mmCIF file of C-alpha atoms in Angstrom:
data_model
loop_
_atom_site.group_PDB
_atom_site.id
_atom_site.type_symbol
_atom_site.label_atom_id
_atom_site.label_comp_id
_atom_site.label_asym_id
_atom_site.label_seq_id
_atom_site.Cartn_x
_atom_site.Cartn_y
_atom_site.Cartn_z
ATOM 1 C CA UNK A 1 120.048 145.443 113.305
ATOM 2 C CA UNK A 2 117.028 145.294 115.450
ATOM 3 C CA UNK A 3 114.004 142.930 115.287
ATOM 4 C CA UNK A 4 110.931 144.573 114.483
ATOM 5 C CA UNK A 5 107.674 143.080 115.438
ATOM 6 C CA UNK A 6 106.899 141.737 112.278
ATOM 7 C CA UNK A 7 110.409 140.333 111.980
ATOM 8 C CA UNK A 8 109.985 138.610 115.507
ATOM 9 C CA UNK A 9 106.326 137.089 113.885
ATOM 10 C CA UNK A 10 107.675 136.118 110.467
ATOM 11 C CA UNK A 11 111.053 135.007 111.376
ATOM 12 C CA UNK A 12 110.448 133.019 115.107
ATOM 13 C CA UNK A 13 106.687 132.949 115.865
ATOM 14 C CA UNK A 14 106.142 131.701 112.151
ATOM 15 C CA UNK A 15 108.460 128.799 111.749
ATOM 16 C CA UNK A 16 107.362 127.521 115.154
ATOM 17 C CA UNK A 17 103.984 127.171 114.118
ATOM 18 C CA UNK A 18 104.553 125.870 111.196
ATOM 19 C CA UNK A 19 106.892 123.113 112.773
ATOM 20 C CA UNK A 20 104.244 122.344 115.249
ATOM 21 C CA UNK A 21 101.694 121.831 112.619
ATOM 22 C CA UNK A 22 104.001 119.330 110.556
ATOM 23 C CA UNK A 23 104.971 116.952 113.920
ATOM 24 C CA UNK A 24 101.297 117.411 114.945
ATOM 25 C CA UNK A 25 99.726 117.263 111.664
ATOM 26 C CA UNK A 26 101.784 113.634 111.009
ATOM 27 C CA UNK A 27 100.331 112.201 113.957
ATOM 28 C CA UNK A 28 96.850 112.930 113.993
ATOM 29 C CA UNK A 29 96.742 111.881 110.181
ATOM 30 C CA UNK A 30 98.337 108.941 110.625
ATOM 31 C CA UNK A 31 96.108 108.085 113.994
ATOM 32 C CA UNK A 32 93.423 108.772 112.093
ATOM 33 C CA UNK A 33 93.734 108.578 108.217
ATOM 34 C CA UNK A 34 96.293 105.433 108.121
ATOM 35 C CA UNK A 35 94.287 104.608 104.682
ATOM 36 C CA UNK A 36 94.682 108.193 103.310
ATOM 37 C CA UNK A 37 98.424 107.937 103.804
ATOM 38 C CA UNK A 38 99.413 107.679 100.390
ATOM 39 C CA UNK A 39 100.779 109.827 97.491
ATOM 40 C CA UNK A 40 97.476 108.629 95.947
ATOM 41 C CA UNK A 41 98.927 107.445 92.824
ATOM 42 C CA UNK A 42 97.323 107.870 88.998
ATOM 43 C CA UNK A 43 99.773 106.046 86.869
ATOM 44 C CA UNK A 44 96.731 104.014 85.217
ATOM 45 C CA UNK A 45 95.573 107.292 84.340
ATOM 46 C CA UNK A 46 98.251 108.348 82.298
ATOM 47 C CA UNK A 47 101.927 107.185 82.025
ATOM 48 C CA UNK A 48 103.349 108.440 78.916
ATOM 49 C CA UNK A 49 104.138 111.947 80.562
ATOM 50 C CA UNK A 50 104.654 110.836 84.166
ATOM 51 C CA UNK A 51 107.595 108.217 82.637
ATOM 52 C CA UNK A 52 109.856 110.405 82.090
ATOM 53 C CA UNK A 53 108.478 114.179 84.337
ATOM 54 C CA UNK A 54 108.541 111.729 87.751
ATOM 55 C CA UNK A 55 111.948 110.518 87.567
ATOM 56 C CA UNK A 56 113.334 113.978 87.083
ATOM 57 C CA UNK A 57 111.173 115.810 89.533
ATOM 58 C CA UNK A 58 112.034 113.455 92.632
ATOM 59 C CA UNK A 59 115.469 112.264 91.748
ATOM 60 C CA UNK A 60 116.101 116.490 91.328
ATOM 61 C CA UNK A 61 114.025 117.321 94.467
ATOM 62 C CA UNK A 62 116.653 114.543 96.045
ATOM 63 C CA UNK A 63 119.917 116.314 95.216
ATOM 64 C CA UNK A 64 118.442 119.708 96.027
ATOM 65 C CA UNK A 65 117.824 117.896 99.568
ATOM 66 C CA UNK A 66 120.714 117.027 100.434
ATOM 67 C CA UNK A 67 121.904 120.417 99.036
ATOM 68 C CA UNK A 68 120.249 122.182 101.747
ATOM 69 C CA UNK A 69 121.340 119.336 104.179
ATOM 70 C CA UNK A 70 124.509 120.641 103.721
ATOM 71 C CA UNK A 71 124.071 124.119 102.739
ATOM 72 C CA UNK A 72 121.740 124.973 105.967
ATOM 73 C CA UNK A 73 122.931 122.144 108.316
ATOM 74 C CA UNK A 74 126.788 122.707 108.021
ATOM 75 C CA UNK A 75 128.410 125.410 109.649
ATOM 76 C CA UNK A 76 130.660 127.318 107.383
ATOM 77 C CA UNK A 77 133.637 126.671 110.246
ATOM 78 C CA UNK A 78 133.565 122.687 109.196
ATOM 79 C CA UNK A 79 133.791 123.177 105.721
ATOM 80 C CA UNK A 80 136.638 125.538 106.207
ATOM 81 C CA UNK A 81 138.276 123.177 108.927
ATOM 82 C CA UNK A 82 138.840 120.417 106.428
ATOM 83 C CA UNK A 83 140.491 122.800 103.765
ATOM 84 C CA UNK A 84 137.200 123.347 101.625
ATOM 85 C CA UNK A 85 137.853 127.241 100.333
ATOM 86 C CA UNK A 86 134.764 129.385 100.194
ATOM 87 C CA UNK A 87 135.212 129.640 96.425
ATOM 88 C CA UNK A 88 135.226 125.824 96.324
ATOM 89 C CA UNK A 89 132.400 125.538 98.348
ATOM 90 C CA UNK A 90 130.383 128.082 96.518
ATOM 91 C CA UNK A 91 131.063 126.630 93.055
ATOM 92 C CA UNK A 92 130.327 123.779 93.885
ATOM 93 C CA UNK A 93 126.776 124.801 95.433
ATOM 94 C CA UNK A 94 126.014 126.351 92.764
ATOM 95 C CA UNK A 95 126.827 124.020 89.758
ATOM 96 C CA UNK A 96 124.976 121.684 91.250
ATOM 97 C CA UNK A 97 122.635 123.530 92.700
ATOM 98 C CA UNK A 98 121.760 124.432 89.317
ATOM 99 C CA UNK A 99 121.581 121.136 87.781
ATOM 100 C CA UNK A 100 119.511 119.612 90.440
ATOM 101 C CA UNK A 101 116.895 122.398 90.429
ATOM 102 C CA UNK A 102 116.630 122.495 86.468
ATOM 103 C CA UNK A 103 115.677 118.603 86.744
ATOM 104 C CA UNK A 104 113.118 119.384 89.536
ATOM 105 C CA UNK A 105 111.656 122.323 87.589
ATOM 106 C CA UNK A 106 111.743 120.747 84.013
ATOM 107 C CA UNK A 107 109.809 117.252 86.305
ATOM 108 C CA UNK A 108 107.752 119.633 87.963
ATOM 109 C CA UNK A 109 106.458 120.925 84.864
ATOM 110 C CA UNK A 110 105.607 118.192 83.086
ATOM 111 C CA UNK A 111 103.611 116.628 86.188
ATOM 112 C CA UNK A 112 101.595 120.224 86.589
ATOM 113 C CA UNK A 113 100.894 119.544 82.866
ATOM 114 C CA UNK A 114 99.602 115.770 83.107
ATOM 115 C CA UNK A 115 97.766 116.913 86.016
ATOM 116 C CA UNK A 116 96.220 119.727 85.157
ATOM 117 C CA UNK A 117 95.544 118.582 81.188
ATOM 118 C CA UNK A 118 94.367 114.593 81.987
ATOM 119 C CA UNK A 119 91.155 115.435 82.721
ATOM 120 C CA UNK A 120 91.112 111.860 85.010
ATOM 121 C CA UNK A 121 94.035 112.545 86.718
ATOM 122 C CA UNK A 122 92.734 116.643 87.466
ATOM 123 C CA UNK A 123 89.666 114.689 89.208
ATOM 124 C CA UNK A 124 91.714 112.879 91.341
ATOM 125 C CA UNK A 125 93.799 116.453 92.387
ATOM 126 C CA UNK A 126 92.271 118.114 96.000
ATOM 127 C CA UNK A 127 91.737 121.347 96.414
ATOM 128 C CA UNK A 128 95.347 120.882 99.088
ATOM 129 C CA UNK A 129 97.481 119.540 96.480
ATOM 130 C CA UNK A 130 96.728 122.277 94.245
ATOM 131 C CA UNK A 131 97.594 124.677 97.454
ATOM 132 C CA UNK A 132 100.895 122.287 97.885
ATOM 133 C CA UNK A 133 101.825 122.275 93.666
ATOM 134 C CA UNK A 134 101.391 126.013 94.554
ATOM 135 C CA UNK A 135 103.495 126.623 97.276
ATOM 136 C CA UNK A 136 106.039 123.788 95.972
ATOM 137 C CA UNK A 137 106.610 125.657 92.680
ATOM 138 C CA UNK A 138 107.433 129.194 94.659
ATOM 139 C CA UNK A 139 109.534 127.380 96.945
ATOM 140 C CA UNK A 140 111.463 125.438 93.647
ATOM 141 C CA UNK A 141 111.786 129.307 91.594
ATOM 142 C CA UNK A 142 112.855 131.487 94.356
ATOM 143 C CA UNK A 143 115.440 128.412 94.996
ATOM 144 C CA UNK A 144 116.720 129.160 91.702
ATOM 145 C CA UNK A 145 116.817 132.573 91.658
ATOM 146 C CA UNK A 146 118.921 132.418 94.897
ATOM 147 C CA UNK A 147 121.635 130.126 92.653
ATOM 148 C CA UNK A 148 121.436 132.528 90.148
ATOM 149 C CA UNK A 149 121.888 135.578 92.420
ATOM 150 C CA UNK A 150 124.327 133.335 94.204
ATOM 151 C CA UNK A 151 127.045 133.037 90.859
ATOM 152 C CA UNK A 152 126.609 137.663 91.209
ATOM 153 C CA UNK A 153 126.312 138.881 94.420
ATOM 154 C CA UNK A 154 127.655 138.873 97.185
ATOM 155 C CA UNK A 155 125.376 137.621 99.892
ATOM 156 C CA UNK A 156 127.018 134.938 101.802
ATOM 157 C CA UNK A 157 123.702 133.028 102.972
ATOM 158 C CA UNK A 158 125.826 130.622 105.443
ATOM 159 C CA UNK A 159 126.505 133.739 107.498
ATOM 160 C CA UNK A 160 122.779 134.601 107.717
ATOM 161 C CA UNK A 161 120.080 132.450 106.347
ATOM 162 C CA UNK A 162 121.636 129.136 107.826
ATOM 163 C CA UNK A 163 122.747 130.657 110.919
ATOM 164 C CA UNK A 164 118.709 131.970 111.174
ATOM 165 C CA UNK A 165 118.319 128.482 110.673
ATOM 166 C CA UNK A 166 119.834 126.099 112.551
ATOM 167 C CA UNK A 167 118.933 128.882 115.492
ATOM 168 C CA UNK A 168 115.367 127.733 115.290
ATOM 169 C CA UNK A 169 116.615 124.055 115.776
ATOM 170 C CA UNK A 170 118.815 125.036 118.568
ATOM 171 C CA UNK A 171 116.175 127.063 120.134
ATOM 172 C CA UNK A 172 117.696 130.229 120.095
ATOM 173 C CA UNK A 173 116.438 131.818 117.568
ATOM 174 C CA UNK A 174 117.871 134.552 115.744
ATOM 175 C CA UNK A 175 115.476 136.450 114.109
ATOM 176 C CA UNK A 176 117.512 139.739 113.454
ATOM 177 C CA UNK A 177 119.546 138.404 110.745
ATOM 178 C CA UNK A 178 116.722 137.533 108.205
ATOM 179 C CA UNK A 179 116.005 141.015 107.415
ATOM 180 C CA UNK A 180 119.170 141.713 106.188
ATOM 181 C CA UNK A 181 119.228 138.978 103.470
ATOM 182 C CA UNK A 182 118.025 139.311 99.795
ATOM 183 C CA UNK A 183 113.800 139.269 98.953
ATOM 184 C CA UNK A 184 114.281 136.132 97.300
ATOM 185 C CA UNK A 185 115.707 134.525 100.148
ATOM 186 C CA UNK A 186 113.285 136.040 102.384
ATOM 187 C CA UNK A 187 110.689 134.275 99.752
ATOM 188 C CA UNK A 188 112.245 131.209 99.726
ATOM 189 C CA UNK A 189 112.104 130.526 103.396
ATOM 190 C CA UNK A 190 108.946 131.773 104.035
ATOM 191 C CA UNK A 191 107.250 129.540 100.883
ATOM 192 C CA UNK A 192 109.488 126.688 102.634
ATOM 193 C CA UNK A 193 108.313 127.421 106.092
ATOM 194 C CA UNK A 194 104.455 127.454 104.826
ATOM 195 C CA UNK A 195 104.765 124.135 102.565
ATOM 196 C CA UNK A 196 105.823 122.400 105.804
ATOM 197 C CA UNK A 197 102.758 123.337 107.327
ATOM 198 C CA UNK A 198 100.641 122.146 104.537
ATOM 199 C CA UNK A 199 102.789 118.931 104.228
ATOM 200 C CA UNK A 200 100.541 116.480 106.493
ATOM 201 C CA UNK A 201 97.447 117.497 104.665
ATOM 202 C CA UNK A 202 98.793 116.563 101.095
ATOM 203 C CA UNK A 203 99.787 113.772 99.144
ATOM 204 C CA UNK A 204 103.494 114.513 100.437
ATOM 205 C CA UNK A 205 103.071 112.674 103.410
ATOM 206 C CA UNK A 206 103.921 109.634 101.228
ATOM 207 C CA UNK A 207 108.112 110.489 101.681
ATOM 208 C CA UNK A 208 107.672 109.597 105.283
ATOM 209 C CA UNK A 209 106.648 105.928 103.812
ATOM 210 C CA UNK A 210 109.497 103.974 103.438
ATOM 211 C CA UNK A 211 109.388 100.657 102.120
ATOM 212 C CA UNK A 212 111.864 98.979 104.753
ATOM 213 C CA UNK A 213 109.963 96.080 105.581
ATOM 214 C CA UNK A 214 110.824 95.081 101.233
ATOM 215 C CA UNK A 215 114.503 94.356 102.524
ATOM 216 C CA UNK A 216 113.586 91.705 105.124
ATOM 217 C CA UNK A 217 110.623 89.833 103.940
ATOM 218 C CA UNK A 218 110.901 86.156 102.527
ATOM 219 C CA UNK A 219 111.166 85.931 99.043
ATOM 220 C CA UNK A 220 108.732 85.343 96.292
ATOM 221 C CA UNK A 221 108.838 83.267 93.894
ATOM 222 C CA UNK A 222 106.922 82.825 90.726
ATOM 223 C CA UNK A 223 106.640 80.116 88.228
ATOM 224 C CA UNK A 224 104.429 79.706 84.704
ATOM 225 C CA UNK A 225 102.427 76.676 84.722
ATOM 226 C CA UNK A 226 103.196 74.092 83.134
ATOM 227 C CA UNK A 227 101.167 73.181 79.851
ATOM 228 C CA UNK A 228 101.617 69.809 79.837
ATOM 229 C CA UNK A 229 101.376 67.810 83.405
ATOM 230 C CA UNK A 230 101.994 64.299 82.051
ATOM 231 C CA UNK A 231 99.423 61.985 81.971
ATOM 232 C CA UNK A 232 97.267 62.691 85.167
ATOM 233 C CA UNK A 233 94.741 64.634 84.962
ATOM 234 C CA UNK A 234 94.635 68.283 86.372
ATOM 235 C CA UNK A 235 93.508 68.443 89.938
ATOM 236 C CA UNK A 236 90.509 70.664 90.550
ATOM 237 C CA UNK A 237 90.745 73.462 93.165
ATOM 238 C CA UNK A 238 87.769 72.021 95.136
ATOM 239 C CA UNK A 239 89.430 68.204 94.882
ATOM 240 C CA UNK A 240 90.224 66.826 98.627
ATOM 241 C CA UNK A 241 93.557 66.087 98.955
ATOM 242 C CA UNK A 242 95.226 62.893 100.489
ATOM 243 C CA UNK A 243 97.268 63.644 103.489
ATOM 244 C CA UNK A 244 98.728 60.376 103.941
ATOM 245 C CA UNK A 245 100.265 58.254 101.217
ATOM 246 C CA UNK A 246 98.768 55.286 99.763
ATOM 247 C CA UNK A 247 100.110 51.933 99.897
ATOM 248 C CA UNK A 248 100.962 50.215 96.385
#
């Protein structure tokens, strides 16, 4: 099947734009908005809700990751090289496909809810991360209505969507084969393809933030002071201190 033009825009000049704006948009934020770079937390607005909804959304957002690390970045010729059937592959995506993208939904909600119900924590939401909650929650459904559609049809997505792409990666796209897959595929990459453009701007650039430097520096230690110091009497913070021992 031919490319029409706006199959050439949607499906090559699109994701190239919006992968220009996410390396771009990282580095001129973090140039210039080092301070801003920060999921911009409001736990001591409200915790009861964001307890439990936080935990779900990103440890399900997680496995749906690495999902699509697989799904999209693994040619179907591997899998089938080390003896894993299409059937076994395709269960498998989808069981846990499933799973992971209930958790992310069932977190997502309850975090739309706290944020859009705790009137504190809806004055701390920008007009982007409303825009990003959007865009996150299309990307999220349409992902599920792929796994559903995925346990009926017959649309074998690692023939077209991941070829598409890991074409634009390779740079040589394929643009032709997009057309031919399901709307809600279609959907899905396009909401995916926008939310990466939007990602610099939003409190999302906080998964780019990883606490490394936790592993190597010196430890900490604490202790509760003691209530009773003997007999001398408590040194005040002002006191000078001797730096060379008396002689007795």
């Amino acid at each position: 099947m031919m490319a029409t033009v706006l199959d050439v825009f949607l499906w090559l000049i699109f994701p190239y734009i919006c992968l220009t704006i996410f390396v771009l948009g990282h580095i001129v934020r973090y140039r210039y908005d080092k301070f801003g770079w920060t999921s911009r937390s409001s736990q001591m607005y409200e915790d009861s809700i964001l307890r439990w909804a936080n935990p779900m959304f990103h440890f399900g957002i997680l496995a749906v990751f690495v999902g699509h690390v697989m799904g999209l970045g693994i040619p179907q010729s591997w899998t089938d090289a080390v003896g894993i059937s299409h059937e076994a592959y395709h269960f498998m995506a989808i069981s846990v496909g499933a799973l992971a993208g209930v958790f992310t939904i069932v977190g997502l909600i309850g975090l739309l809810y706290r944020r859009r119900f705790t009137k504190l924590v809806l004055g701390a939401t920008t007009k982007m991360d409303k825009l990003m909650y959007l865009m996150l929650g299309i990307v999220i459904l349409s992902g599920l209505v792929n796994t559903g559609s995925g346990a009926v049809g017959d649309y074998n997505y690692r023939e077209g969507v991941s070829v598409w792409f890991r074409s634009i990666f390779y740079f040589n796209p394929r643009p032709e084969l997009m057309p031919d897959a399901p709307l809600s595929f279609q959907i899905h990459a396009l909401a995916a393809i926008a939310l990466f453009a939007l990602w610099p701007f939003t409190r999302l650039v906080h998964a780019f933030t990883a606490p490394l430097g936790y592993f190597f520096r010196p430890y900490v230690l604490y202790r509760s002071r003691d209530a009773h110091e003997g007999s001398r009497a408590r040194r005040r913070g002002w006191d000078k201190v001797d730096t060379i021992p008396r002689r007795r």
